[in-house]
PDB file of C-alpha atoms in Angstrom:
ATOM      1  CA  UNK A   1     107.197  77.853  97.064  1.00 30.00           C
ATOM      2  CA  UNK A   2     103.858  79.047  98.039  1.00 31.00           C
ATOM      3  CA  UNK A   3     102.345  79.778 101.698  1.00 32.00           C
ATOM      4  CA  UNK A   4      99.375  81.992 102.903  1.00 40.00           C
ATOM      5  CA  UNK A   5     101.822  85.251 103.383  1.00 49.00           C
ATOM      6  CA  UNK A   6     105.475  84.506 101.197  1.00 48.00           C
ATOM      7  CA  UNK A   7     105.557  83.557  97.487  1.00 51.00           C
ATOM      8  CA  UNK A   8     108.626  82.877  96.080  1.00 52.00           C
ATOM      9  CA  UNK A   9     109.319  82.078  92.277  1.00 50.00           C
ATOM     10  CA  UNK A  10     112.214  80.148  91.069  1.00 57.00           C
ATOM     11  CA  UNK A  11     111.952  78.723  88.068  1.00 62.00           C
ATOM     12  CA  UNK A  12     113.261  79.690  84.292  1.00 65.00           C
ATOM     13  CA  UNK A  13     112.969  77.431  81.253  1.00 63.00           C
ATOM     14  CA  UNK A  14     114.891  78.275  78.291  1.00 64.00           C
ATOM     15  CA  UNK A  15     113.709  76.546  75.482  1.00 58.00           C
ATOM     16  CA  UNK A  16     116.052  77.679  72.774  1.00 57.00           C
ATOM     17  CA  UNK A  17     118.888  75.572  75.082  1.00 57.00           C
ATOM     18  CA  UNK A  18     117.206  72.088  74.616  1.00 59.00           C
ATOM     19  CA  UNK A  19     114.488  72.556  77.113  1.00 60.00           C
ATOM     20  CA  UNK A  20     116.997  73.089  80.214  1.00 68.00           C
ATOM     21  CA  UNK A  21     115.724  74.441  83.415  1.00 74.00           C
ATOM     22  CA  UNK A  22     117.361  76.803  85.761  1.00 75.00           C
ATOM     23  CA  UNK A  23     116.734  77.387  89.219  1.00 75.00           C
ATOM     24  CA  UNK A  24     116.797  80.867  90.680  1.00 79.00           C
ATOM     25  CA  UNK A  25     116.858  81.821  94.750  1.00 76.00           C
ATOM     26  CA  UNK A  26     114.879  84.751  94.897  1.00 79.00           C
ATOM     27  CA  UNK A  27     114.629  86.626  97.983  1.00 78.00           C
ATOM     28  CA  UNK A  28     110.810  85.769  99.449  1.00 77.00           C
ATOM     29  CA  UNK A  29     108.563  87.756  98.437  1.00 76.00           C
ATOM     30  CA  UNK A  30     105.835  88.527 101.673  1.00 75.00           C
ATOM     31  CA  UNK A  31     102.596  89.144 100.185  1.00 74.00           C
ATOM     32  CA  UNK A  32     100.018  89.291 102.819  1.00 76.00           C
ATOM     33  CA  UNK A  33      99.159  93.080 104.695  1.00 79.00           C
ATOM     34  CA  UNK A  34     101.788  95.514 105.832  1.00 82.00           C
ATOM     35  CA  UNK A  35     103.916  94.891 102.472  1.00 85.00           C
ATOM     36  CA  UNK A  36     104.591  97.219  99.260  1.00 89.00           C
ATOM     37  CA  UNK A  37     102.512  95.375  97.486  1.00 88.00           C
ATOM     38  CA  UNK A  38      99.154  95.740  99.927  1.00 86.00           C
ATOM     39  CA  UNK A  39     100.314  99.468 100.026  1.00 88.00           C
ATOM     40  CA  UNK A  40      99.690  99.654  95.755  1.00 89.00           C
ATOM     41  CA  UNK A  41      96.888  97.691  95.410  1.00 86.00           C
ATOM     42  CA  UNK A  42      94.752  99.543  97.937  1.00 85.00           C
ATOM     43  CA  UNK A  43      95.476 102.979  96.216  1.00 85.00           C
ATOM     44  CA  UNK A  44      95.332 101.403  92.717  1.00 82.00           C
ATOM     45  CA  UNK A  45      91.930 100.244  93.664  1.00 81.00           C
ATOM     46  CA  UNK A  46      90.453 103.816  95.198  1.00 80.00           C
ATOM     47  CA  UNK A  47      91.843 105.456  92.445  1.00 76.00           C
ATOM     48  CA  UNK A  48      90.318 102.978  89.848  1.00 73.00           C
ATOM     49  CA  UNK A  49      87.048 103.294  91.865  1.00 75.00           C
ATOM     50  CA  UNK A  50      87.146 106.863  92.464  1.00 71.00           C
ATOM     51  CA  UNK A  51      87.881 107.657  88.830  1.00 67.00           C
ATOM     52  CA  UNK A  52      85.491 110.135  86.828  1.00 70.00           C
ATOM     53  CA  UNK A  53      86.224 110.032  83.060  1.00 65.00           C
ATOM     54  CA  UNK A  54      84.387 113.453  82.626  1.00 69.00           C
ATOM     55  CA  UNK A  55      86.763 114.967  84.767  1.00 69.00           C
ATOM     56  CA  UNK A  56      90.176 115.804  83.416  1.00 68.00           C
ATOM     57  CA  UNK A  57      93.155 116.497  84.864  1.00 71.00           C
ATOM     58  CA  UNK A  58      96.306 118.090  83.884  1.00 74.00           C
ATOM     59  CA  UNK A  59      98.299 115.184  84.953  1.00 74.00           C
ATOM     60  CA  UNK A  60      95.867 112.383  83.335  1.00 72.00           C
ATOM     61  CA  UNK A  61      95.119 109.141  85.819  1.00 70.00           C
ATOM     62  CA  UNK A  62      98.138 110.280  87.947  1.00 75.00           C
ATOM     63  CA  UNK A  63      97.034 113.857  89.110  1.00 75.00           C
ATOM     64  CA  UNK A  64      93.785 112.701  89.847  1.00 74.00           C
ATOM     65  CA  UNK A  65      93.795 112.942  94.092  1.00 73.00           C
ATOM     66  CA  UNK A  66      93.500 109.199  93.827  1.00 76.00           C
ATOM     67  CA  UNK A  67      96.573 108.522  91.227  1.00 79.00           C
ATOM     68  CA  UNK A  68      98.592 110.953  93.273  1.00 82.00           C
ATOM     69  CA  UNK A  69      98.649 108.278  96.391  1.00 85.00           C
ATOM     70  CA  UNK A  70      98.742 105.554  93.548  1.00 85.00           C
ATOM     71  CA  UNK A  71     102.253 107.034  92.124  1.00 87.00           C
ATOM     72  CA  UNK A  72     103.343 107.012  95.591  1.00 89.00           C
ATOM     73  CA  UNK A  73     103.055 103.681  96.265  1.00 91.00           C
ATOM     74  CA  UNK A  74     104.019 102.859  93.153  1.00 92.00           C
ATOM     75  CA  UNK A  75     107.696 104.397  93.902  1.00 93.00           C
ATOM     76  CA  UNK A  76     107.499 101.991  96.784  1.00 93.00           C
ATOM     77  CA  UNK A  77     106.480  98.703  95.406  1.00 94.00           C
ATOM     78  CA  UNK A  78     109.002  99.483  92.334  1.00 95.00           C
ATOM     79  CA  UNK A  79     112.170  99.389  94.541  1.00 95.00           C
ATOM     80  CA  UNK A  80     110.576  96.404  96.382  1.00 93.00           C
ATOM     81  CA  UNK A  81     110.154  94.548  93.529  1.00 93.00           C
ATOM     82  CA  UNK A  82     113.321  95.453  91.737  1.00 95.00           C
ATOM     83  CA  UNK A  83     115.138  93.991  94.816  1.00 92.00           C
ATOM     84  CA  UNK A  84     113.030  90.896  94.955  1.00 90.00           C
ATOM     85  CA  UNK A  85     112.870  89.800  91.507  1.00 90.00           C
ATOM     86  CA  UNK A  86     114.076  92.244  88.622  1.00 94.00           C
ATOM     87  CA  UNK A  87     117.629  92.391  90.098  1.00 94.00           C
ATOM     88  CA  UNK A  88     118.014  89.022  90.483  1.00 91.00           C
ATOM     89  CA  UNK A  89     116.677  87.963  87.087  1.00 91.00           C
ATOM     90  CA  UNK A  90     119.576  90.440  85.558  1.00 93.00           C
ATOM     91  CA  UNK A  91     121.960  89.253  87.701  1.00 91.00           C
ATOM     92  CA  UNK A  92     120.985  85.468  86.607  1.00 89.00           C
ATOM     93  CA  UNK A  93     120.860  86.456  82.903  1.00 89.00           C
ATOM     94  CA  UNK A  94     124.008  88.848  82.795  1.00 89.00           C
ATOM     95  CA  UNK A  95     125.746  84.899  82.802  1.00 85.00           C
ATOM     96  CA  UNK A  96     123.775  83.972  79.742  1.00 85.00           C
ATOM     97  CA  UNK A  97     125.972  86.301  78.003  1.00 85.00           C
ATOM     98  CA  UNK A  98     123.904  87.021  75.464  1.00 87.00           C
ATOM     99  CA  UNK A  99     125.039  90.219  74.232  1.00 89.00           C
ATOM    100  CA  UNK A 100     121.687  92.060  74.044  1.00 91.00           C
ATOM    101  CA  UNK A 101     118.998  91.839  77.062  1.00 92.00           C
ATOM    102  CA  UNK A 102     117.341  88.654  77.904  1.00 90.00           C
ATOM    103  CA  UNK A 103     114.014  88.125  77.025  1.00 90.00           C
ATOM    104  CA  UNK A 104     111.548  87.017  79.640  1.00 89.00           C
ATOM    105  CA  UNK A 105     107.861  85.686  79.727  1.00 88.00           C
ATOM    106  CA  UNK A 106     106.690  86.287  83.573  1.00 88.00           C
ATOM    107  CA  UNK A 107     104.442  83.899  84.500  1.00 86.00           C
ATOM    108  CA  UNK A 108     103.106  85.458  88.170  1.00 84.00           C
ATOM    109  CA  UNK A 109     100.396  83.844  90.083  1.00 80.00           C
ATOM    110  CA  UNK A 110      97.646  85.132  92.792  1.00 80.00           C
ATOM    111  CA  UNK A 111      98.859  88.834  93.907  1.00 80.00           C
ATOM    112  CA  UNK A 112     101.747  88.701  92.310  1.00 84.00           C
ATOM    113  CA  UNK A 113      99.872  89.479  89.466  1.00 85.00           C
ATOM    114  CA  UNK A 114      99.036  92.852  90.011  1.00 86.00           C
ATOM    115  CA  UNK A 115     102.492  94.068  90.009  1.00 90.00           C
ATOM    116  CA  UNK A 116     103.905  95.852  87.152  1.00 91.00           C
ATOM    117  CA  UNK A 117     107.330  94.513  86.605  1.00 93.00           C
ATOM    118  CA  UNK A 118     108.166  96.907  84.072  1.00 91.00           C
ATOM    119  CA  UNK A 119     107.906  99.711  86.189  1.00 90.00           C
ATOM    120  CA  UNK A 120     110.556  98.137  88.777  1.00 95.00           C
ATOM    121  CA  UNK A 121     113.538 100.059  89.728  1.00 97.00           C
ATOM    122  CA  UNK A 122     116.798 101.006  91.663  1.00 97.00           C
ATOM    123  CA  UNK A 123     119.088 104.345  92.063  1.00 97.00           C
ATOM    124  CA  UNK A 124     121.317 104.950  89.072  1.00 96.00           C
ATOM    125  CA  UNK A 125     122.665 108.498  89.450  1.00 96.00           C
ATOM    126  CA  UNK A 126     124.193 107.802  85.502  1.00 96.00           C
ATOM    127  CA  UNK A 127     120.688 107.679  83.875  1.00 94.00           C
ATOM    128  CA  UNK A 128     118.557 110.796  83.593  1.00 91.00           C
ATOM    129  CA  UNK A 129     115.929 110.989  86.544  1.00 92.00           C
ATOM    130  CA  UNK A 130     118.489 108.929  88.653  1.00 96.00           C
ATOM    131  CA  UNK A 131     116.417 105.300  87.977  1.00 96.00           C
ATOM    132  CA  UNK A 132     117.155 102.105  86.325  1.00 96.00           C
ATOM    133  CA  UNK A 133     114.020 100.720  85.309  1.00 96.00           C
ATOM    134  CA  UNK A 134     113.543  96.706  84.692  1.00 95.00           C
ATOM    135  CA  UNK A 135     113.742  97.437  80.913  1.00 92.00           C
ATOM    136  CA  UNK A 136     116.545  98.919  80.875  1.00 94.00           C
ATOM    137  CA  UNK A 137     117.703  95.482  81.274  1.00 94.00           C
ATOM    138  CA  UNK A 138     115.538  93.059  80.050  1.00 94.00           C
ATOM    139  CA  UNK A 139     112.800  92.598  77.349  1.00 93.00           C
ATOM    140  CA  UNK A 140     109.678  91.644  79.914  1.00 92.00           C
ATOM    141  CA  UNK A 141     106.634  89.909  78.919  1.00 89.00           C
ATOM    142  CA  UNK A 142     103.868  88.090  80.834  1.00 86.00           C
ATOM    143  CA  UNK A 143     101.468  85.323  80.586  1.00 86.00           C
ATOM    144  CA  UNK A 144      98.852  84.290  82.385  1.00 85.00           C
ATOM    145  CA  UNK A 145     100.129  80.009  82.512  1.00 85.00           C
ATOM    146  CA  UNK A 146     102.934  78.380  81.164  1.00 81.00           C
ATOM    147  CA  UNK A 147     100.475  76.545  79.427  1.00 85.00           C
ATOM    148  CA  UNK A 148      99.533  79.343  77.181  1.00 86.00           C
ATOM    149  CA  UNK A 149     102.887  80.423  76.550  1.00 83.00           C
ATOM    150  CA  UNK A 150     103.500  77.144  75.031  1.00 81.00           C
ATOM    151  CA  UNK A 151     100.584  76.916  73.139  1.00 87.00           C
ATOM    152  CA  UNK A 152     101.412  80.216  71.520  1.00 83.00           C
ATOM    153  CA  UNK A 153     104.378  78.982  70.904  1.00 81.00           C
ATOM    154  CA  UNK A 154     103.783  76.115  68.508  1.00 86.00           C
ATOM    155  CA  UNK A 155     101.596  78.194  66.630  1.00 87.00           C
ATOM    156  CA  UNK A 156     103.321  79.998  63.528  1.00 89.00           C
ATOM    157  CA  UNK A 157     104.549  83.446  62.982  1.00 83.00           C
ATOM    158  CA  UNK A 158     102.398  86.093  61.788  1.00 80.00           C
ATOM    159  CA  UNK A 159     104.123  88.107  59.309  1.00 82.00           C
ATOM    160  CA  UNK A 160     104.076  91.933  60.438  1.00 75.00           C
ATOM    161  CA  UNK A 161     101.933  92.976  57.570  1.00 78.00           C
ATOM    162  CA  UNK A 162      98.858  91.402  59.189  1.00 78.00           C
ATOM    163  CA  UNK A 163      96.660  93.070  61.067  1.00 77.00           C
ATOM    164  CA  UNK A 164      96.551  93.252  64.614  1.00 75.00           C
ATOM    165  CA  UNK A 165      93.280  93.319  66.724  1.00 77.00           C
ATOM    166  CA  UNK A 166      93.322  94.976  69.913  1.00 79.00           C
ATOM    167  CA  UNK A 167      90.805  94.349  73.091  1.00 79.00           C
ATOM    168  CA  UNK A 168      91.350  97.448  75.186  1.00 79.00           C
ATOM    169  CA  UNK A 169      88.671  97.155  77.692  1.00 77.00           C
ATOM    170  CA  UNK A 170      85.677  95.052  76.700  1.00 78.00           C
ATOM    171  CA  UNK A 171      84.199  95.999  80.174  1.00 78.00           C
ATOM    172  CA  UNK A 172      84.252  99.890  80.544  1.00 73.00           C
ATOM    173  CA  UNK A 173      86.159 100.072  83.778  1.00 71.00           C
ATOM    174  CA  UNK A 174      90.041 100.754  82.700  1.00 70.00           C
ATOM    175  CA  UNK A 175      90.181 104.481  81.760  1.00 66.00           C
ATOM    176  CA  UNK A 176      92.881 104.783  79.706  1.00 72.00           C
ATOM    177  CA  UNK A 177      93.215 101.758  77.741  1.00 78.00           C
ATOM    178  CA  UNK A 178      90.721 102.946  75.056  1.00 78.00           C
ATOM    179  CA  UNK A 179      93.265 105.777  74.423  1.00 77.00           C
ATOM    180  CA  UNK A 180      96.313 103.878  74.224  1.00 79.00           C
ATOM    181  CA  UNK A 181      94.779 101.504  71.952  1.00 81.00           C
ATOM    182  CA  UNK A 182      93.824 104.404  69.679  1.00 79.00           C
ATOM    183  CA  UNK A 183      97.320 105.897  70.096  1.00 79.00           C
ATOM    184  CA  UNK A 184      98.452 102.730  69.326  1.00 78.00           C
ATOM    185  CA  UNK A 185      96.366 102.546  65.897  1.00 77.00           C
ATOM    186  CA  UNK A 186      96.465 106.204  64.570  1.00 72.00           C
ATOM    187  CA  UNK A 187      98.294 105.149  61.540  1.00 61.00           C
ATOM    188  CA  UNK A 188      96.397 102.474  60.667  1.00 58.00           C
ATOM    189  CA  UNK A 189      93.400 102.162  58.773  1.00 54.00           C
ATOM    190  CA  UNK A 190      91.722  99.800  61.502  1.00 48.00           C
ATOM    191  CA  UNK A 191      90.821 102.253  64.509  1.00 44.00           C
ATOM    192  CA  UNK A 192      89.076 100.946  67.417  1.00 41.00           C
TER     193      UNK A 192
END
């Protein structure tokens, strides 16, 4: 369901069970000003913007002044999301009984977009740092259209022996992505 200020997804489609469908009721998700969500993507965005790449700090993107109110907000929209979606996708998938976490493709649309789902998380006094992130629950991937996750699909597997290419930042204006995809590649012959 869709509206100017709520977004709500619902849907899962498990296509190693004969194509079957399952509904979800996930809590609304209010997406307009005033929300977790508004408060992350207006720090994300300073910090982004206010960014200096000749500048380092100690703490890399997050003890820049700007990542420091990012992180914050980040804390924020993490519990909000784990309680809107992440907790009821394990809670849906704990009755696959699978025996191993469920893997997901996240399909979000508009602002939903921006969140990271990974990064999602509740109070778990058992785990070290007292948080239960989304993966420790569930393999998470995303897609940008349902279309393109079954178009990549069909197509067959690559065996791990071939090589990889990796697209980083073709525009200059992510900061750390060139680095990860370097970390990512330092024992390969390829280096980007």
């Amino acid at each position: 369901d869709w509206s100017s200020d709520v977004c709500s997804s619902d849907l899962i489609f498990r296509p190693g069970f004969g194509g079957q469908f399952e509904l979800i009721d996930l809590p609304a998700m209010p997406v307009g000003s005033s929300t977790p969500l508004a408060a992350y993507l207006a720090p994300f965005t300073a910090a982004i913007d206010g960014f200096d790449p000749a500048h380092r700090s100690a703490g890399g993107f997050r003890g820049t002044p700007g990542g420091t109110a990012w992180v914050r907000a980040l804390d924020d929209l993490g519990t909000w999301t784990y309680e809107h979606v992440i907790g009821p996708l394990i809670e849906h998938t704990r009755g696959w009984a699978l025996g191993r976490p469920a893997q997901l493709i996240l399909v979000p649309l508009g602002d939903l977009a921006a969140i990271p789902y990974a990064a999602a998380w509740t109070s778990d006094v058992t785990l070290p740092g007292g948080r239960r992130y989304a993966i420790h629950d569930l393999v998470l991937s995303h897609a940008v259209s349902a279309r393109l996750i079954g178009e990549v699909a069909r197509r067959p597997r690559q065996p791990l022996t071939e090589r990889v290419v990796l697209v980083p930042d073709p525009t200059g204006q992510f900061p750390y992505a060139r680095a990860v995809a370097r970390a990512l590649t330092r024992d390969r012959k390829s280096v980007v």
